[in-house]
mmCIF file of C-alpha atoms in Angstrom:
data_model
loop_
_atom_site.group_PDB
_atom_site.id
_atom_site.type_symbol
_atom_site.label_atom_id
_atom_site.label_comp_id
_atom_site.label_asym_id
_atom_site.label_seq_id
_atom_site.Cartn_x
_atom_site.Cartn_y
_atom_site.Cartn_z
ATOM 1 C CA MET A 1 -31.759 40.916 -93.299
ATOM 2 C CA GLU A 2 -31.002 44.512 -93.713
ATOM 3 C CA PRO A 3 -28.918 45.503 -96.793
ATOM 4 C CA THR A 4 -25.608 47.257 -96.051
ATOM 5 C CA VAL A 5 -24.492 50.131 -97.732
ATOM 6 C CA VAL A 6 -20.482 49.190 -99.106
ATOM 7 C CA ARG A 7 -18.108 51.168 -101.311
ATOM 8 C CA CYS A 8 -16.103 49.133 -103.614
ATOM 9 C CA ALA A 9 -12.223 50.037 -104.236
ATOM 10 C CA GLU A 10 -13.314 52.204 -107.323
ATOM 11 C CA GLY A 11 -15.362 54.445 -105.111
ATOM 12 C CA HIS A 12 -18.926 52.899 -106.283
ATOM 13 C CA GLU A 13 -21.778 52.912 -103.405
ATOM 14 C CA PHE A 14 -24.272 49.874 -103.308
ATOM 15 C CA ARG A 15 -26.487 48.016 -101.311
ATOM 16 C CA THR A 16 -25.919 44.181 -100.845
ATOM 17 C CA SER A 17 -27.194 41.791 -98.496
ATOM 18 C CA THR A 18 -23.950 39.671 -98.538
ATOM 19 C CA PHE A 19 -21.740 41.612 -96.446
ATOM 20 C CA PRO A 20 -22.202 40.417 -92.653
ATOM 21 C CA MET A 21 -19.628 38.099 -91.335
ATOM 22 C CA GLN A 22 -21.559 35.386 -90.455
ATOM 23 C CA ASN A 23 -21.745 34.928 -94.632
ATOM 24 C CA LEU A 24 -18.846 32.401 -95.482
ATOM 25 C CA ARG A 25 -19.512 32.458 -99.082
ATOM 26 C CA SER A 26 -18.142 35.977 -99.835
ATOM 27 C CA ASN A 27 -14.220 35.596 -99.725
ATOM 28 C CA ARG A 28 -12.707 37.777 -97.136
ATOM 29 C CA ILE A 29 -9.540 39.825 -98.179
ATOM 30 C CA GLY A 30 -8.285 41.962 -94.820
ATOM 31 C CA PRO A 31 -11.518 44.385 -93.274
ATOM 32 C CA GLY A 32 -13.691 44.048 -96.854
ATOM 33 C CA ARG A 33 -14.730 41.849 -98.721
ATOM 34 C CA LEU A 34 -14.616 40.721 -102.383
ATOM 35 C CA LEU A 35 -17.746 41.662 -103.973
ATOM 36 C CA ARG A 36 -18.873 42.104 -107.853
ATOM 37 C CA CYS A 37 -19.840 45.362 -107.869
ATOM 38 C CA PRO A 38 -22.869 46.481 -110.016
ATOM 39 C CA ARG A 39 -21.669 49.296 -111.720
ATOM 40 C CA CYS A 40 -17.807 47.967 -113.169
ATOM 41 C CA ALA A 41 -19.096 44.052 -113.315
ATOM 42 C CA ARG A 42 -15.690 43.263 -111.297
ATOM 43 C CA LEU A 43 -14.835 41.510 -108.144
ATOM 44 C CA ARG A 44 -13.539 44.486 -106.462
ATOM 45 C CA GLN A 45 -12.596 44.752 -102.655
ATOM 46 C CA ALA A 46 -15.725 46.308 -100.312
ATOM 47 C CA VAL A 47 -16.262 48.068 -96.877
ATOM 48 C CA PRO A 48 -19.101 49.202 -95.347
ATOM 49 C CA VAL A 49 -19.919 53.075 -95.662
ATOM 50 C CA SER A 50 -20.054 54.731 -92.546
ATOM 51 C CA ARG A 51 -23.299 56.980 -92.483
ATOM 52 C CA ARG A 52 -23.159 60.190 -90.124
ATOM 53 C CA ARG A 53 -25.981 61.357 -88.757
#
């Protein structure tokens, strides 16, 4: 599984492999997921970062 780059509600970007919609262990809130941000160490809503080429 390829890591996904996500941005937490505080604006921190990080990679995670727990973001795919098939993963039922993460809590879903709206379009994002509730993940623990490694920068602020809190549970935050995270959404995928769209990378433009």
